[in-house]
């Protein structure tokens, strides 16, 4: 039980990687505050988490808003008396090339992907310091390094996430360790939404799969294993890093 008696916030926990991370952290004994916008999927994940005999809360809310992030931290402290870590995982695509992209969609992508990380760190850091050995795992993307058609706001926001992760690690070490994950194509709804930007979406997913050196898409479980490593004491000398987890795509690009 690598996270026994530890309390974590996980955003974007209603689907894909966030759900996978929630289930893995629960198996490792963590108490959880889960967030997403969809209450039905949120309650379903909460039920699965509780089957693993840990305590958890689902809190519905738009993570792009500062008040939601503060509320998550307040609830963690109110329910569990402390906060040991967070996984900032929620993400939004906001597809469109620069000239096509509605400015509102640009802002929404940045609010969901980048402002949310700033807000969650801002409100969590005082609690993470109090708990001692605080950790933050931030979900970026290989899109921080590599461009894709019509992913202007997504790629730019994910690159910002990496810069913010390193900055936070510099400002808040040694008390808090802060690392990023940069997944390649993982089989979740967001990947299939992202493929819509390509002329043949089905082919784009197939080509992404072929471009890996492992001949398969990632699974939420693959990402959950890395998130667990970065959240646990197994990575106690690691901070300010970005871990690419992509089946080898970046080596092959
Ligand atoms: N799949 C990939 O290939 C891939 C690759 C690299 C990085 N990523 C990143 O991995 C993370 C997880 O994505 P995923 O692939 O697991 O996609 P997913 O299955 O579509 O999940 C996205 C999650 O983000 C939540 N979310 C989106 N906007 C939100 C908002 N405004 N407020 C609160 N929650 C919000 C969604 O919850 P609700 O629907 O309940 O709001 C959902 O739980 C994202 O940051 C994504 O950018 C994905």
PDB file of C-alpha atoms and ligand atoms in Angstrom:
ATOM      1  CA  UNK A   1       0.000   0.000   0.000  1.00  0.00           C
ATOM      2  CA  UNK A   2       2.149   2.856  -1.275  1.00  0.00           C
ATOM      3  CA  UNK A   3      -0.354   5.634  -0.478  1.00  0.00           C
ATOM      4  CA  UNK A   4      -1.843   4.359   2.765  1.00  0.00           C
ATOM      5  CA  UNK A   5      -3.259   7.176   4.939  1.00  0.00           C
ATOM      6  CA  UNK A   6      -2.509   9.791   2.278  1.00  0.00           C
ATOM      7  CA  UNK A   7      -5.097  12.199   0.929  1.00  0.00           C
ATOM      8  CA  UNK A   8      -5.132  13.152  -2.772  1.00  0.00           C
ATOM      9  CA  UNK A   9      -7.171  15.388  -5.044  1.00  0.00           C
ATOM     10  CA  UNK A  10      -7.611  14.011  -8.575  1.00  0.00           C
ATOM     11  CA  UNK A  11      -9.148  16.252 -11.239  1.00  0.00           C
ATOM     12  CA  UNK A  12     -10.764  14.907 -14.395  1.00  0.00           C
ATOM     13  CA  UNK A  13     -11.533  11.715 -12.487  1.00  0.00           C
ATOM     14  CA  UNK A  14     -14.797  10.956 -14.311  1.00  0.00           C
ATOM     15  CA  UNK A  15     -13.164   9.390 -17.373  1.00  0.00           C
ATOM     16  CA  UNK A  16     -10.023   7.983 -18.996  1.00  0.00           C
ATOM     17  CA  UNK A  17      -6.710   8.465 -17.213  1.00  0.00           C
ATOM     18  CA  UNK A  18      -8.175  10.311 -14.231  1.00  0.00           C
ATOM     19  CA  UNK A  19     -10.490   7.391 -13.535  1.00  0.00           C
ATOM     20  CA  UNK A  20      -7.586   4.950 -13.961  1.00  0.00           C
ATOM     21  CA  UNK A  21      -5.456   6.992 -11.556  1.00  0.00           C
ATOM     22  CA  UNK A  22      -8.302   7.186  -9.015  1.00  0.00           C
ATOM     23  CA  UNK A  23      -8.762   3.403  -9.036  1.00  0.00           C
ATOM     24  CA  UNK A  24      -5.010   2.749  -8.753  1.00  0.00           C
ATOM     25  CA  UNK A  25      -4.566   5.267  -5.910  1.00  0.00           C
ATOM     26  CA  UNK A  26      -7.544   3.718  -4.088  1.00  0.00           C
ATOM     27  CA  UNK A  27      -5.958   0.250  -4.434  1.00  0.00           C
ATOM     28  CA  UNK A  28      -2.860   1.739  -2.816  1.00  0.00           C
ATOM     29  CA  UNK A  29      -4.868   3.003   0.159  1.00  0.00           C
ATOM     30  CA  UNK A  30      -5.303   6.729  -0.608  1.00  0.00           C
ATOM     31  CA  UNK A  31      -8.330   8.743   0.502  1.00  0.00           C
ATOM     32  CA  UNK A  32      -9.580  10.751  -2.458  1.00  0.00           C
ATOM     33  CA  UNK A  33     -11.291  13.962  -3.475  1.00  0.00           C
ATOM     34  CA  UNK A  34     -12.430  13.435  -7.074  1.00  0.00           C
ATOM     35  CA  UNK A  35     -13.497  16.146  -9.501  1.00  0.00           C
ATOM     36  CA  UNK A  36     -15.166  16.396 -12.900  1.00  0.00           C
ATOM     37  CA  UNK A  37     -18.231  18.096 -14.390  1.00  0.00           C
ATOM     38  CA  UNK A  38     -20.404  15.058 -15.043  1.00  0.00           C
ATOM     39  CA  UNK A  39     -22.135  14.019 -11.809  1.00  0.00           C
ATOM     40  CA  UNK A  40     -23.380  10.680 -13.168  1.00  0.00           C
ATOM     41  CA  UNK A  41     -19.922   9.497 -14.239  1.00  0.00           C
ATOM     42  CA  UNK A  42     -18.485  11.023 -11.063  1.00  0.00           C
ATOM     43  CA  UNK A  43     -20.799   9.017  -8.826  1.00  0.00           C
ATOM     44  CA  UNK A  44     -20.037   5.838 -10.819  1.00  0.00           C
ATOM     45  CA  UNK A  45     -16.274   6.284 -10.316  1.00  0.00           C
ATOM     46  CA  UNK A  46     -16.851   7.113  -6.650  1.00  0.00           C
ATOM     47  CA  UNK A  47     -18.685   3.801  -6.240  1.00  0.00           C
ATOM     48  CA  UNK A  48     -15.812   1.865  -7.848  1.00  0.00           C
ATOM     49  CA  UNK A  49     -13.290   3.688  -5.658  1.00  0.00           C
ATOM     50  CA  UNK A  50     -15.246   2.916  -2.494  1.00  0.00           C
ATOM     51  CA  UNK A  51     -15.310  -0.784  -3.445  1.00  0.00           C
ATOM     52  CA  UNK A  52     -11.579  -0.644  -2.773  1.00  0.00           C
ATOM     53  CA  UNK A  53     -12.364   0.172   0.848  1.00  0.00           C
ATOM     54  CA  UNK A  54     -11.106   3.732   0.944  1.00  0.00           C
ATOM     55  CA  UNK A  55     -13.004   6.903   1.726  1.00  0.00           C
ATOM     56  CA  UNK A  56     -13.674   9.388  -1.067  1.00  0.00           C
ATOM     57  CA  UNK A  57     -15.825  12.319  -2.171  1.00  0.00           C
ATOM     58  CA  UNK A  58     -16.884  13.394  -5.649  1.00  0.00           C
ATOM     59  CA  UNK A  59     -17.111  17.146  -6.099  1.00  0.00           C
ATOM     60  CA  UNK A  60     -18.678  18.386  -9.300  1.00  0.00           C
ATOM     61  CA  UNK A  61     -17.327  21.621 -10.761  1.00  0.00           C
ATOM     62  CA  UNK A  62     -15.552  23.411 -13.603  1.00  0.00           C
ATOM     63  CA  UNK A  63     -11.843  23.126 -12.844  1.00  0.00           C
ATOM     64  CA  UNK A  64     -11.117  26.233 -14.945  1.00  0.00           C
ATOM     65  CA  UNK A  65     -12.650  28.326 -12.175  1.00  0.00           C
ATOM     66  CA  UNK A  66     -10.555  29.312  -9.158  1.00  0.00           C
ATOM     67  CA  UNK A  67     -13.470  28.751  -6.753  1.00  0.00           C
ATOM     68  CA  UNK A  68     -13.733  25.050  -7.755  1.00  0.00           C
ATOM     69  CA  UNK A  69     -10.049  24.480  -6.999  1.00  0.00           C
ATOM     70  CA  UNK A  70     -10.277  26.222  -3.621  1.00  0.00           C
ATOM     71  CA  UNK A  71     -13.384  24.184  -2.813  1.00  0.00           C
ATOM     72  CA  UNK A  72     -11.555  20.902  -3.561  1.00  0.00           C
ATOM     73  CA  UNK A  73      -8.757  21.825  -1.164  1.00  0.00           C
ATOM     74  CA  UNK A  74     -11.179  23.055   1.524  1.00  0.00           C
ATOM     75  CA  UNK A  75     -13.180  19.802   1.274  1.00  0.00           C
ATOM     76  CA  UNK A  76     -10.029  17.669   1.573  1.00  0.00           C
ATOM     77  CA  UNK A  77      -9.079  19.470   4.774  1.00  0.00           C
ATOM     78  CA  UNK A  78     -12.641  19.459   6.122  1.00  0.00           C
ATOM     79  CA  UNK A  79     -13.206  15.735   5.470  1.00  0.00           C
ATOM     80  CA  UNK A  80      -9.739  14.254   5.986  1.00  0.00           C
ATOM     81  CA  UNK A  81      -7.943  16.925   8.040  1.00  0.00           C
ATOM     82  CA  UNK A  82      -5.069  17.287   5.559  1.00  0.00           C
ATOM     83  CA  UNK A  83      -3.919  17.137   1.934  1.00  0.00           C
ATOM     84  CA  UNK A  84      -0.850  15.097   0.881  1.00  0.00           C
ATOM     85  CA  UNK A  85      -0.982  15.405  -2.869  1.00  0.00           C
ATOM     86  CA  UNK A  86      -2.788  16.159  -6.089  1.00  0.00           C
ATOM     87  CA  UNK A  87      -3.055  14.911  -9.634  1.00  0.00           C
ATOM     88  CA  UNK A  88      -4.009  17.791 -11.950  1.00  0.00           C
ATOM     89  CA  UNK A  89      -5.345  15.710 -14.806  1.00  0.00           C
ATOM     90  CA  UNK A  90      -8.426  17.393 -16.344  1.00  0.00           C
ATOM     91  CA  UNK A  91      -7.975  18.416 -19.955  1.00  0.00           C
ATOM     92  CA  UNK A  92      -9.823  19.993 -22.873  1.00  0.00           C
ATOM     93  CA  UNK A  93      -8.940  20.088 -26.605  1.00  0.00           C
ATOM     94  CA  UNK A  94     -10.349  23.333 -28.044  1.00  0.00           C
ATOM     95  CA  UNK A  95      -9.617  22.293 -31.644  1.00  0.00           C
ATOM     96  CA  UNK A  96      -8.893  24.757 -34.436  1.00  0.00           C
ATOM     97  CA  UNK A  97      -5.991  26.345 -36.270  1.00  0.00           C
ATOM     98  CA  UNK A  98      -5.135  29.919 -35.192  1.00  0.00           C
ATOM     99  CA  UNK A  99      -7.292  31.632 -37.814  1.00  0.00           C
ATOM    100  CA  UNK A 100     -10.233  29.281 -37.270  1.00  0.00           C
ATOM    101  CA  UNK A 101     -10.175  29.266 -33.508  1.00  0.00           C
ATOM    102  CA  UNK A 102     -12.783  31.253 -31.691  1.00  0.00           C
ATOM    103  CA  UNK A 103     -11.056  33.382 -29.033  1.00  0.00           C
ATOM    104  CA  UNK A 104     -13.495  32.081 -26.437  1.00  0.00           C
ATOM    105  CA  UNK A 105     -12.365  28.513 -27.200  1.00  0.00           C
ATOM    106  CA  UNK A 106      -8.699  29.568 -26.852  1.00  0.00           C
ATOM    107  CA  UNK A 107      -9.471  30.968 -23.394  1.00  0.00           C
ATOM    108  CA  UNK A 108     -11.503  27.921 -22.402  1.00  0.00           C
ATOM    109  CA  UNK A 109      -8.644  25.587 -23.330  1.00  0.00           C
ATOM    110  CA  UNK A 110      -6.189  27.646 -21.292  1.00  0.00           C
ATOM    111  CA  UNK A 111      -8.614  27.882 -18.354  1.00  0.00           C
ATOM    112  CA  UNK A 112      -9.134  24.107 -18.267  1.00  0.00           C
ATOM    113  CA  UNK A 113      -5.566  22.991 -19.011  1.00  0.00           C
ATOM    114  CA  UNK A 114      -3.336  25.684 -17.513  1.00  0.00           C
ATOM    115  CA  UNK A 115      -5.230  28.131 -15.250  1.00  0.00           C
ATOM    116  CA  UNK A 116      -6.590  25.091 -13.373  1.00  0.00           C
ATOM    117  CA  UNK A 117      -3.056  23.899 -12.565  1.00  0.00           C
ATOM    118  CA  UNK A 118      -2.113  27.365 -11.299  1.00  0.00           C
ATOM    119  CA  UNK A 119      -5.292  27.565  -9.159  1.00  0.00           C
ATOM    120  CA  UNK A 120      -4.972  24.056  -7.748  1.00  0.00           C
ATOM    121  CA  UNK A 121      -1.292  24.511  -6.867  1.00  0.00           C
ATOM    122  CA  UNK A 122      -1.971  27.978  -5.406  1.00  0.00           C
ATOM    123  CA  UNK A 123      -4.632  26.676  -3.019  1.00  0.00           C
ATOM    124  CA  UNK A 124      -2.989  23.299  -2.283  1.00  0.00           C
ATOM    125  CA  UNK A 125       0.593  24.357  -1.597  1.00  0.00           C
ATOM    126  CA  UNK A 126      -0.018  25.697   1.941  1.00  0.00           C
ATOM    127  CA  UNK A 127      -1.723  22.394   2.858  1.00  0.00           C
ATOM    128  CA  UNK A 128       0.916  20.262   1.103  1.00  0.00           C
ATOM    129  CA  UNK A 129       3.594  22.088   3.112  1.00  0.00           C
ATOM    130  CA  UNK A 130       1.745  21.415   6.366  1.00  0.00           C
ATOM    131  CA  UNK A 131       1.318  17.707   5.556  1.00  0.00           C
ATOM    132  CA  UNK A 132       5.045  17.296   4.800  1.00  0.00           C
ATOM    133  CA  UNK A 133       6.365  15.317   1.756  1.00  0.00           C
ATOM    134  CA  UNK A 134       3.672  16.905  -0.443  1.00  0.00           C
ATOM    135  CA  UNK A 135       3.504  15.826  -4.079  1.00  0.00           C
ATOM    136  CA  UNK A 136       1.899  17.119  -7.242  1.00  0.00           C
ATOM    137  CA  UNK A 137       1.589  15.198 -10.508  1.00  0.00           C
ATOM    138  CA  UNK A 138       0.515  17.280 -13.497  1.00  0.00           C
ATOM    139  CA  UNK A 139      -0.826  15.744 -16.715  1.00  0.00           C
ATOM    140  CA  UNK A 140       0.690  17.536 -19.713  1.00  0.00           C
ATOM    141  CA  UNK A 141       1.119  15.743 -23.081  1.00  0.00           C
ATOM    142  CA  UNK A 142       3.608  15.008 -25.832  1.00  0.00           C
ATOM    143  CA  UNK A 143       1.680  17.901 -27.421  1.00  0.00           C
ATOM    144  CA  UNK A 144       3.888  20.132 -25.255  1.00  0.00           C
ATOM    145  CA  UNK A 145       6.771  19.142 -27.579  1.00  0.00           C
ATOM    146  CA  UNK A 146       5.097  18.143 -30.820  1.00  0.00           C
ATOM    147  CA  UNK A 147       2.449  19.890 -32.944  1.00  0.00           C
ATOM    148  CA  UNK A 148      -0.683  18.309 -34.400  1.00  0.00           C
ATOM    149  CA  UNK A 149      -3.099  19.743 -36.991  1.00  0.00           C
ATOM    150  CA  UNK A 150      -5.584  22.226 -35.441  1.00  0.00           C
ATOM    151  CA  UNK A 151      -4.278  21.728 -31.896  1.00  0.00           C
ATOM    152  CA  UNK A 152      -3.017  25.328 -31.418  1.00  0.00           C
ATOM    153  CA  UNK A 153      -4.616  26.042 -28.045  1.00  0.00           C
ATOM    154  CA  UNK A 154      -4.057  22.504 -26.779  1.00  0.00           C
ATOM    155  CA  UNK A 155      -0.342  22.344 -27.649  1.00  0.00           C
ATOM    156  CA  UNK A 156       0.356  25.872 -26.333  1.00  0.00           C
ATOM    157  CA  UNK A 157      -1.500  25.217 -23.060  1.00  0.00           C
ATOM    158  CA  UNK A 158       0.247  21.885 -22.508  1.00  0.00           C
ATOM    159  CA  UNK A 159       3.659  23.511 -23.079  1.00  0.00           C
ATOM    160  CA  UNK A 160       2.667  26.127 -20.483  1.00  0.00           C
ATOM    161  CA  UNK A 161       1.849  23.317 -18.055  1.00  0.00           C
ATOM    162  CA  UNK A 162       5.418  22.024 -18.323  1.00  0.00           C
ATOM    163  CA  UNK A 163       6.908  25.457 -17.644  1.00  0.00           C
ATOM    164  CA  UNK A 164       4.615  25.935 -14.647  1.00  0.00           C
ATOM    165  CA  UNK A 165       5.521  22.478 -13.282  1.00  0.00           C
ATOM    166  CA  UNK A 166       9.254  23.246 -13.366  1.00  0.00           C
ATOM    167  CA  UNK A 167       8.703  26.702 -11.889  1.00  0.00           C
ATOM    168  CA  UNK A 168       6.633  25.299  -9.026  1.00  0.00           C
ATOM    169  CA  UNK A 169       9.260  22.624  -8.311  1.00  0.00           C
ATOM    170  CA  UNK A 170      11.926  25.349  -8.079  1.00  0.00           C
ATOM    171  CA  UNK A 171       9.857  27.585  -5.811  1.00  0.00           C
ATOM    172  CA  UNK A 172       8.500  24.911  -3.454  1.00  0.00           C
ATOM    173  CA  UNK A 173      11.292  22.320  -3.082  1.00  0.00           C
ATOM    174  CA  UNK A 174      12.424  20.668  -0.908  1.00  0.00           C
ATOM    175  CA  UNK A 175       9.055  20.470   0.895  1.00  0.00           C
ATOM    176  CA  UNK A 176       6.985  19.624  -2.193  1.00  0.00           C
ATOM    177  CA  UNK A 177       7.869  17.483  -5.215  1.00  0.00           C
ATOM    178  CA  UNK A 178       6.162  18.507  -8.454  1.00  0.00           C
ATOM    179  CA  UNK A 179       6.440  16.501 -11.690  1.00  0.00           C
ATOM    180  CA  UNK A 180       4.661  16.270 -15.025  1.00  0.00           C
ATOM    181  CA  UNK A 181       3.541  13.360 -17.150  1.00  0.00           C
ATOM    182  CA  UNK A 182       3.559  13.670 -20.949  1.00  0.00           C
ATOM    183  CA  UNK A 183       1.423  10.884 -22.392  1.00  0.00           C
ATOM    184  CA  UNK A 184       1.307   9.889 -26.041  1.00  0.00           C
ATOM    185  CA  UNK A 185      -1.913   8.442 -27.531  1.00  0.00           C
ATOM    186  CA  UNK A 186      -3.949   6.827 -24.774  1.00  0.00           C
ATOM    187  CA  UNK A 187      -7.235   5.125 -25.613  1.00  0.00           C
ATOM    188  CA  UNK A 188      -9.704   7.539 -24.007  1.00  0.00           C
ATOM    189  CA  UNK A 189     -12.576   9.692 -25.355  1.00  0.00           C
ATOM    190  CA  UNK A 190     -10.190  12.671 -25.644  1.00  0.00           C
ATOM    191  CA  UNK A 191      -7.917  10.796 -28.084  1.00  0.00           C
ATOM    192  CA  UNK A 192     -10.842  10.025 -30.382  1.00  0.00           C
ATOM    193  CA  UNK A 193     -12.060  13.654 -30.144  1.00  0.00           C
ATOM    194  CA  UNK A 194      -8.560  14.804 -31.044  1.00  0.00           C
ATOM    195  CA  UNK A 195      -8.570  12.593 -34.163  1.00  0.00           C
ATOM    196  CA  UNK A 196     -11.480  14.663 -35.560  1.00  0.00           C
ATOM    197  CA  UNK A 197      -8.860  17.278 -36.488  1.00  0.00           C
ATOM    198  CA  UNK A 198      -7.428  14.856 -39.085  1.00  0.00           C
ATOM    199  CA  UNK A 199      -9.024  14.238 -42.539  1.00  0.00           C
ATOM    200  CA  UNK A 200      -9.668  10.558 -41.666  1.00  0.00           C
ATOM    201  CA  UNK A 201     -10.115  10.304 -37.882  1.00  0.00           C
ATOM    202  CA  UNK A 202     -10.209   6.499 -37.738  1.00  0.00           C
ATOM    203  CA  UNK A 203      -7.020   6.285 -39.803  1.00  0.00           C
ATOM    204  CA  UNK A 204      -5.368   8.926 -37.584  1.00  0.00           C
ATOM    205  CA  UNK A 205      -5.930   6.772 -34.485  1.00  0.00           C
ATOM    206  CA  UNK A 206      -4.670   3.707 -36.365  1.00  0.00           C
ATOM    207  CA  UNK A 207      -1.557   5.612 -37.487  1.00  0.00           C
ATOM    208  CA  UNK A 208      -0.892   6.838 -33.944  1.00  0.00           C
ATOM    209  CA  UNK A 209      -1.039   3.234 -32.770  1.00  0.00           C
ATOM    210  CA  UNK A 210       1.373   2.151 -35.537  1.00  0.00           C
ATOM    211  CA  UNK A 211       3.761   5.030 -34.732  1.00  0.00           C
ATOM    212  CA  UNK A 212       4.361   3.645 -31.251  1.00  0.00           C
ATOM    213  CA  UNK A 213       7.226   1.184 -30.905  1.00  0.00           C
ATOM    214  CA  UNK A 214       4.928  -1.096 -28.895  1.00  0.00           C
ATOM    215  CA  UNK A 215       2.222  -1.398 -31.604  1.00  0.00           C
ATOM    216  CA  UNK A 216      -0.533  -0.331 -29.276  1.00  0.00           C
ATOM    217  CA  UNK A 217      -2.248   2.713 -27.819  1.00  0.00           C
ATOM    218  CA  UNK A 218      -1.647   3.476 -24.165  1.00  0.00           C
ATOM    219  CA  UNK A 219      -4.187   2.442 -21.566  1.00  0.00           C
ATOM    220  CA  UNK A 220      -5.271   4.520 -18.565  1.00  0.00           C
ATOM    221  CA  UNK A 221      -3.623   1.816 -16.428  1.00  0.00           C
ATOM    222  CA  UNK A 222      -0.208   2.530 -18.008  1.00  0.00           C
ATOM    223  CA  UNK A 223      -0.503   6.183 -16.989  1.00  0.00           C
ATOM    224  CA  UNK A 224      -1.826   5.305 -13.527  1.00  0.00           C
ATOM    225  CA  UNK A 225       1.345   3.276 -12.834  1.00  0.00           C
ATOM    226  CA  UNK A 226       3.531   6.293 -13.619  1.00  0.00           C
ATOM    227  CA  UNK A 227       1.315   8.646 -11.601  1.00  0.00           C
ATOM    228  CA  UNK A 228       1.598   6.254  -8.653  1.00  0.00           C
ATOM    229  CA  UNK A 229       5.378   6.161  -8.936  1.00  0.00           C
ATOM    230  CA  UNK A 230       5.576   9.973  -8.978  1.00  0.00           C
ATOM    231  CA  UNK A 231       3.089  10.309  -6.098  1.00  0.00           C
ATOM    232  CA  UNK A 232       4.742   7.740  -3.845  1.00  0.00           C
ATOM    233  CA  UNK A 233       7.982   7.717  -1.879  1.00  0.00           C
ATOM    234  CA  UNK A 234       9.488   5.515  -4.637  1.00  0.00           C
ATOM    235  CA  UNK A 235      10.303   8.773  -6.462  1.00  0.00           C
ATOM    236  CA  UNK A 236      11.534  10.702  -3.422  1.00  0.00           C
ATOM    237  CA  UNK A 237      14.536  12.234  -5.275  1.00  0.00           C
ATOM    238  CA  UNK A 238      12.563  13.261  -8.365  1.00  0.00           C
ATOM    239  CA  UNK A 239      11.143  16.754  -8.825  1.00  0.00           C
ATOM    240  CA  UNK A 240      10.787  19.296 -11.635  1.00  0.00           C
ATOM    241  CA  UNK A 241      10.771  16.535 -14.259  1.00  0.00           C
ATOM    242  CA  UNK A 242       8.565  15.719 -17.216  1.00  0.00           C
ATOM    243  CA  UNK A 243       8.082  12.033 -17.933  1.00  0.00           C
ATOM    244  CA  UNK A 244       7.205  11.060 -21.479  1.00  0.00           C
ATOM    245  CA  UNK A 245       5.050   7.935 -21.538  1.00  0.00           C
ATOM    246  CA  UNK A 246       4.155   7.277 -25.152  1.00  0.00           C
ATOM    247  CA  UNK A 247       4.987   3.740 -26.259  1.00  0.00           C
ATOM    248  CA  UNK A 248       8.071   5.222 -27.953  1.00  0.00           C
ATOM    249  CA  UNK A 249       6.366   7.686 -30.341  1.00  0.00           C
ATOM    250  CA  UNK A 250       8.740  10.566 -29.588  1.00  0.00           C
ATOM    251  CA  UNK A 251      11.738   8.334 -30.311  1.00  0.00           C
ATOM    252  CA  UNK A 252      10.113   7.556 -33.648  1.00  0.00           C
ATOM    253  CA  UNK A 253       9.116  11.113 -34.711  1.00  0.00           C
TER     254      UNK A 253
HETATM  255  N1  LIG B   1      -5.802  10.588 -24.382  1.00  0.00           N
HETATM  256  C1  LIG B   1      -4.650  11.000 -24.825  1.00  0.00           C
HETATM  257  O1  LIG B   1      -4.152  10.489 -25.836  1.00  0.00           O
HETATM  258  C2  LIG B   1      -3.876  12.067 -24.089  1.00  0.00           C
HETATM  259  C3  LIG B   1      -2.534  12.257 -24.419  1.00  0.00           C
HETATM  260  C4  LIG B   1      -1.787  13.187 -23.712  1.00  0.00           C
HETATM  261  C5  LIG B   1      -2.344  13.894 -22.668  1.00  0.00           C
HETATM  262  N2  LIG B   1      -3.654  13.710 -22.357  1.00  0.00           N
HETATM  263  C6  LIG B   1      -4.175  14.455 -21.211  1.00  0.00           C
HETATM  264  O2  LIG B   1      -4.603  13.540 -20.224  1.00  0.00           O
HETATM  265  C7  LIG B   1      -5.588  14.156 -19.389  1.00  0.00           C
HETATM  266  C8  LIG B   1      -6.762  13.214 -19.230  1.00  0.00           C
HETATM  267  O3  LIG B   1      -7.419  13.070 -20.471  1.00  0.00           O
HETATM  268  P1  LIG B   1      -8.052  11.693 -20.995  1.00  0.00           P
HETATM  269  O4  LIG B   1      -7.332  11.321 -22.211  1.00  0.00           O
HETATM  270  O5  LIG B   1      -8.162  10.757 -19.886  1.00  0.00           O
HETATM  271  O6  LIG B   1      -9.471  12.241 -21.509  1.00  0.00           O
HETATM  272  P2  LIG B   1     -10.973  11.999 -21.065  1.00  0.00           P
HETATM  273  O7  LIG B   1     -11.219  10.555 -20.851  1.00  0.00           O
HETATM  274  O8  LIG B   1     -11.795  12.717 -22.073  1.00  0.00           O
HETATM  275  O9  LIG B   1     -11.048  12.741 -19.651  1.00  0.00           O
HETATM  276  C9  LIG B   1     -10.952  14.128 -19.528  1.00  0.00           C
HETATM  277  C10 LIG B   1     -11.343  14.468 -18.103  1.00  0.00           C
HETATM  278  O10 LIG B   1     -11.204  15.876 -17.901  1.00  0.00           O
HETATM  279  C11 LIG B   1     -12.385  16.354 -17.270  1.00  0.00           C
HETATM  280  N3  LIG B   1     -12.644  17.748 -17.608  1.00  0.00           N
HETATM  281  C12 LIG B   1     -12.602  18.338 -18.816  1.00  0.00           C
HETATM  282  N4  LIG B   1     -12.915  19.630 -18.724  1.00  0.00           N
HETATM  283  C13 LIG B   1     -13.165  19.865 -17.400  1.00  0.00           C
HETATM  284  C14 LIG B   1     -13.531  21.020 -16.651  1.00  0.00           C
HETATM  285  N5  LIG B   1     -13.699  22.206 -17.248  1.00  0.00           N
HETATM  286  N6  LIG B   1     -13.703  20.892 -15.321  1.00  0.00           N
HETATM  287  C15 LIG B   1     -13.547  19.703 -14.698  1.00  0.00           C
HETATM  288  N7  LIG B   1     -13.179  18.575 -15.358  1.00  0.00           N
HETATM  289  C16 LIG B   1     -13.004  18.663 -16.686  1.00  0.00           C
HETATM  290  C17 LIG B   1     -13.491  15.432 -17.775  1.00  0.00           C
HETATM  291  O11 LIG B   1     -14.549  15.419 -16.834  1.00  0.00           O
HETATM  292  P3  LIG B   1     -16.076  15.794 -17.209  1.00  0.00           P
HETATM  293  O12 LIG B   1     -16.348  15.280 -18.568  1.00  0.00           O
HETATM  294  O13 LIG B   1     -16.844  15.105 -16.104  1.00  0.00           O
HETATM  295  O14 LIG B   1     -16.106  17.250 -17.082  1.00  0.00           O
HETATM  296  C18 LIG B   1     -12.769  14.090 -17.778  1.00  0.00           C
HETATM  297  O15 LIG B   1     -12.836  13.490 -16.510  1.00  0.00           O
HETATM  298  C19 LIG B   1      -5.932  15.479 -20.058  1.00  0.00           C
HETATM  299  O16 LIG B   1      -5.231  16.536 -19.421  1.00  0.00           O
HETATM  300  C20 LIG B   1      -5.402  15.301 -21.478  1.00  0.00           C
HETATM  301  O17 LIG B   1      -5.083  16.540 -22.066  1.00  0.00           O
HETATM  302  C21 LIG B   1      -4.446  12.827 -23.062  1.00  0.00           C
END
